[in-house]
PDB file of C-alpha atoms in Angstrom:
ATOM      1  CA  MET A  43     -83.472  30.762  44.390  1.00  0.00           C
ATOM      2  CA  LYS A  44     -86.054  28.310  45.108  1.00  0.00           C
ATOM      3  CA  ASN A  45     -85.010  24.631  45.736  1.00  0.00           C
ATOM      4  CA  SER A  46     -87.640  23.505  43.060  1.00  0.00           C
ATOM      5  CA  ILE A  47     -85.793  25.486  40.182  1.00  0.00           C
ATOM      6  CA  LEU A  48     -82.304  24.033  41.335  1.00  0.00           C
ATOM      7  CA  GLU A  49     -83.926  20.762  41.223  1.00  0.00           C
ATOM      8  CA  LYS A  50     -85.131  21.157  37.790  1.00  0.00           C
ATOM      9  CA  ILE A  51     -81.623  22.488  36.660  1.00  0.00           C
ATOM     10  CA  GLU A  52     -80.018  19.335  38.229  1.00  0.00           C
ATOM     11  CA  LEU A  53     -82.258  16.954  36.615  1.00  0.00           C
ATOM     12  CA  GLU A  54     -82.308  18.258  33.219  1.00  0.00           C
ATOM     13  CA  MET A  55     -78.407  18.508  33.449  1.00  0.00           C
ATOM     14  CA  ALA A  56     -78.455  14.886  34.320  1.00  0.00           C
ATOM     15  CA  VAL A  57     -80.829  14.011  31.456  1.00  0.00           C
ATOM     16  CA  LEU A  58     -78.591  16.227  29.015  1.00  0.00           C
ATOM     17  CA  VAL A  59     -75.450  14.572  29.884  1.00  0.00           C
ATOM     18  CA  ARG A  60     -76.904  11.072  29.551  1.00  0.00           C
ATOM     19  CA  ARG A  61     -78.414  11.941  26.145  1.00  0.00           C
ATOM     20  CA  VAL A  62     -75.393  13.744  24.983  1.00  0.00           C
ATOM     21  CA  THR A  63     -73.176  10.756  25.835  1.00  0.00           C
ATOM     22  CA  SER A  64     -75.567   8.299  24.182  1.00  0.00           C
ATOM     23  CA  ILE A  65     -75.806  10.240  21.031  1.00  0.00           C
ATOM     24  CA  THR A  66     -72.115  10.805  20.669  1.00  0.00           C
ATOM     25  CA  SER A  67     -71.064   7.230  21.341  1.00  0.00           C
ATOM     26  CA  LYS A  68     -73.690   6.186  18.865  1.00  0.00           C
ATOM     27  CA  ASN A  69     -73.145   8.801  16.170  1.00  0.00           C
ATOM     28  CA  LYS A  70     -69.068   8.712  16.100  1.00  0.00           C
ATOM     29  CA  ILE A  71     -67.826  10.195  12.973  1.00  0.00           C
ATOM     30  CA  GLY A  72     -64.480   8.997  11.839  1.00  0.00           C
ATOM     31  CA  ASN A  73     -61.784   8.632  14.566  1.00  0.00           C
ATOM     32  CA  LEU A  74     -62.609  11.703  16.499  1.00  0.00           C
ATOM     33  CA  ASP A  75     -63.818  11.457  19.998  1.00  0.00           C
ATOM     34  CA  ARG A  76     -64.533  14.389  22.329  1.00  0.00           C
ATOM     35  CA  SER A  77     -61.092  14.838  23.496  1.00  0.00           C
ATOM     36  CA  ALA A  78     -59.739  14.837  20.035  1.00  0.00           C
ATOM     37  CA  TYR A  79     -62.358  17.292  18.720  1.00  0.00           C
ATOM     38  CA  LEU A  80     -61.544  19.568  21.527  1.00  0.00           C
ATOM     39  CA  LEU A  81     -57.715  19.315  21.082  1.00  0.00           C
ATOM     40  CA  LEU A  82     -57.960  19.943  17.282  1.00  0.00           C
ATOM     41  CA  HIS A  83     -60.389  22.914  17.818  1.00  0.00           C
ATOM     42  CA  GLN A  84     -57.629  24.480  19.704  1.00  0.00           C
ATOM     43  CA  LEU A  85     -55.335  24.047  16.960  1.00  0.00           C
ATOM     44  CA  SER A  86     -57.722  24.961  14.216  1.00  0.00           C
ATOM     45  CA  VAL A  87     -58.414  28.372  16.374  1.00  0.00           C
ATOM     46  CA  HIS A  88     -54.871  29.333  17.377  1.00  0.00           C
ATOM     47  CA  GLY A  89     -52.692  27.625  14.919  1.00  0.00           C
ATOM     48  CA  PRO A  90     -49.647  25.410  15.968  1.00  0.00           C
ATOM     49  CA  LEU A  91     -49.392  25.170  19.954  1.00  0.00           C
ATOM     50  CA  GLY A  92     -47.207  23.407  22.401  1.00  0.00           C
ATOM     51  CA  VAL A  93     -48.504  20.695  24.724  1.00  0.00           C
ATOM     52  CA  LYS A  94     -48.240  22.975  27.887  1.00  0.00           C
ATOM     53  CA  THR A  95     -50.236  25.530  26.069  1.00  0.00           C
ATOM     54  CA  LEU A  96     -52.808  23.158  24.964  1.00  0.00           C
ATOM     55  CA  ALA A  97     -53.095  21.772  28.385  1.00  0.00           C
ATOM     56  CA  GLU A  98     -53.600  25.290  29.739  1.00  0.00           C
ATOM     57  CA  LYS A  99     -56.159  26.151  27.245  1.00  0.00           C
ATOM     58  CA  LEU A 100     -58.015  22.869  28.000  1.00  0.00           C
ATOM     59  CA  GLN A 101     -57.500  22.958  31.529  1.00  0.00           C
ATOM     60  CA  LEU A 102     -56.076  19.418  31.640  1.00  0.00           C
ATOM     61  CA  ASP A 103     -52.740  17.968  33.018  1.00  0.00           C
ATOM     62  CA  THR A 104     -49.945  18.147  30.666  1.00  0.00           C
ATOM     63  CA  SER A 105     -49.442  14.423  30.789  1.00  0.00           C
ATOM     64  CA  THR A 106     -53.096  14.006  29.499  1.00  0.00           C
ATOM     65  CA  VAL A 107     -52.664  16.364  26.579  1.00  0.00           C
ATOM     66  CA  SER A 108     -49.285  14.698  25.897  1.00  0.00           C
ATOM     67  CA  ARG A 109     -51.080  11.194  25.492  1.00  0.00           C
ATOM     68  CA  GLN A 110     -53.978  12.630  23.587  1.00  0.00           C
ATOM     69  CA  ALA A 111     -51.302  14.171  21.095  1.00  0.00           C
ATOM     70  CA  ALA A 112     -49.674  10.971  20.572  1.00  0.00           C
ATOM     71  CA  SER A 113     -52.774   9.258  19.641  1.00  0.00           C
ATOM     72  CA  LEU A 114     -53.615  12.081  17.305  1.00  0.00           C
ATOM     73  CA  GLU A 115     -50.207  11.915  15.785  1.00  0.00           C
ATOM     74  CA  LYS A 116     -50.394   8.097  15.229  1.00  0.00           C
ATOM     75  CA  LYS A 117     -53.783   8.700  13.379  1.00  0.00           C
ATOM     76  CA  GLY A 118     -52.074  11.311  11.060  1.00  0.00           C
ATOM     77  CA  TYR A 119     -54.216  14.363  12.387  1.00  0.00           C
ATOM     78  CA  VAL A 120     -51.082  16.182  13.869  1.00  0.00           C
ATOM     79  CA  TYR A 121     -47.466  16.531  13.296  1.00  0.00           C
ATOM     80  CA  LYS A 122     -44.593  17.979  15.584  1.00  0.00           C
ATOM     81  CA  VAL A 123     -43.070  21.177  14.444  1.00  0.00           C
ATOM     82  CA  PRO A 124     -39.510  21.907  16.267  1.00  0.00           C
ATOM     83  CA  ASP A 125     -39.579  25.165  18.521  1.00  0.00           C
ATOM     84  CA  HIS A 126     -36.513  27.094  17.315  1.00  0.00           C
ATOM     85  CA  VAL A 127     -36.122  28.825  20.533  1.00  0.00           C
ATOM     86  CA  ASP A 128     -36.285  25.831  22.818  1.00  0.00           C
ATOM     87  CA  ARG A 129     -35.007  22.847  20.866  1.00  0.00           C
ATOM     88  CA  ARG A 130     -36.141  20.257  23.354  1.00  0.00           C
ATOM     89  CA  ALA A 131     -39.607  21.656  22.729  1.00  0.00           C
ATOM     90  CA  TYR A 132     -42.103  21.147  19.830  1.00  0.00           C
ATOM     91  CA  PHE A 133     -45.484  22.544  18.599  1.00  0.00           C
ATOM     92  CA  LEU A 134     -48.314  20.532  17.201  1.00  0.00           C
ATOM     93  CA  GLN A 135     -49.601  21.471  14.089  1.00  0.00           C
ATOM     94  CA  LEU A 136     -52.726  20.075  12.202  1.00  0.00           C
ATOM     95  CA  THR A 137     -52.248  17.871   9.163  1.00  0.00           C
ATOM     96  CA  LYS A 138     -54.363  18.183   6.033  1.00  0.00           C
ATOM     97  CA  SER A 139     -56.229  15.025   7.230  1.00  0.00           C
ATOM     98  CA  GLY A 140     -56.609  16.381  10.664  1.00  0.00           C
ATOM     99  CA  THR A 141     -58.158  19.801   9.275  1.00  0.00           C
ATOM    100  CA  GLU A 142     -60.484  17.782   7.074  1.00  0.00           C
ATOM    101  CA  ASP A 143     -61.778  15.326   9.683  1.00  0.00           C
ATOM    102  CA  PHE A 144     -62.105  17.857  12.178  1.00  0.00           C
ATOM    103  CA  ASN A 145     -64.098  20.100   9.716  1.00  0.00           C
ATOM    104  CA  GLU A 146     -66.032  17.202   8.702  1.00  0.00           C
ATOM    105  CA  TYR A 147     -66.959  16.269  12.392  1.00  0.00           C
ATOM    106  CA  LYS A 148     -67.696  19.925  13.333  1.00  0.00           C
ATOM    107  CA  LYS A 149     -70.065  20.368  10.285  1.00  0.00           C
ATOM    108  CA  ALA A 150     -72.007  17.130  11.418  1.00  0.00           C
ATOM    109  CA  ARG A 151     -72.149  18.573  14.937  1.00  0.00           C
ATOM    110  CA  LEU A 152     -73.465  21.957  13.863  1.00  0.00           C
ATOM    111  CA  ASP A 153     -76.029  20.144  11.317  1.00  0.00           C
ATOM    112  CA  ARG A 154     -77.191  18.150  14.423  1.00  0.00           C
ATOM    113  CA  PHE A 155     -77.494  21.380  16.545  1.00  0.00           C
ATOM    114  CA  GLU A 156     -79.513  22.941  13.851  1.00  0.00           C
ATOM    115  CA  VAL A 157     -82.069  20.233  13.487  1.00  0.00           C
ATOM    116  CA  LEU A 158     -82.330  19.961  17.323  1.00  0.00           C
ATOM    117  CA  THR A 159     -83.046  23.946  17.335  1.00  0.00           C
ATOM    118  CA  ASP A 160     -84.910  24.270  14.476  1.00  0.00           C
ATOM    119  CA  ASP A 161     -88.262  25.641  15.919  1.00  0.00           C
ATOM    120  CA  TRP A 162     -85.999  28.011  18.068  1.00  0.00           C
ATOM    121  CA  THR A 163     -85.690  31.570  17.135  1.00  0.00           C
ATOM    122  CA  ASP A 164     -82.092  33.176  16.561  1.00  0.00           C
ATOM    123  CA  GLU A 165     -82.654  34.998  19.901  1.00  0.00           C
ATOM    124  CA  GLU A 166     -83.401  31.706  21.721  1.00  0.00           C
ATOM    125  CA  ARG A 167     -80.150  30.109  20.363  1.00  0.00           C
ATOM    126  CA  GLU A 168     -78.236  33.231  21.247  1.00  0.00           C
ATOM    127  CA  GLN A 169     -79.536  32.982  24.776  1.00  0.00           C
ATOM    128  CA  PHE A 170     -78.893  29.273  25.120  1.00  0.00           C
ATOM    129  CA  GLY A 171     -75.438  29.764  23.732  1.00  0.00           C
ATOM    130  CA  HIS A 172     -74.674  32.772  26.409  1.00  0.00           C
ATOM    131  CA  LEU A 173     -76.089  30.757  29.431  1.00  0.00           C
ATOM    132  CA  LEU A 174     -74.119  27.677  28.452  1.00  0.00           C
ATOM    133  CA  LYS A 175     -70.953  29.650  28.175  1.00  0.00           C
ATOM    134  CA  LYS A 176     -71.883  31.220  31.611  1.00  0.00           C
ATOM    135  CA  PHE A 177     -72.468  27.908  33.253  1.00  0.00           C
ATOM    136  CA  ASN A 178     -69.237  26.476  31.760  1.00  0.00           C
ATOM    137  CA  LYS A 179     -67.350  29.454  33.350  1.00  0.00           C
ATOM    138  CA  ALA A 180     -68.902  29.087  36.809  1.00  0.00           C
ATOM    139  CA  ILE A 181     -67.915  25.183  36.854  1.00  0.00           C
ATOM    140  CA  LEU A 182     -64.196  26.411  36.272  1.00  0.00           C
ATOM    141  CA  GLU A 183     -64.336  29.289  38.831  1.00  0.00           C
ATOM    142  CA  LYS A 184     -66.341  27.729  41.660  1.00  0.00           C
TER     143      LYS A 184
END
């Protein structure tokens, strides 16, 4: 691969990260930040999960997820459900408020992506999504 292509990718990634960070800090919806959104997304997709499982899915340290979960519990977005097999453990479950705010936040994000890509074809959107997923996977594996 030519060095100029890698330089273009590197620069565009730096610009993307700056812009996404700037946009999300200006247009924060409710009490959700990126980490809260990602944790609530896992619970929305998979149902009740333990902290250890969430940490594995998010590829974070268990203590980090535990702190995030405690914050979400204080905000009323999740509650603890006892694990009947291991009485010392618990699962996190979305509350009605957590589900509503998550769905509102997700809709706002999807609406924004729709605007940003309104002049793209469905094929371009599909290709971009595929390449982003491939790039994210490479970050984890290499």
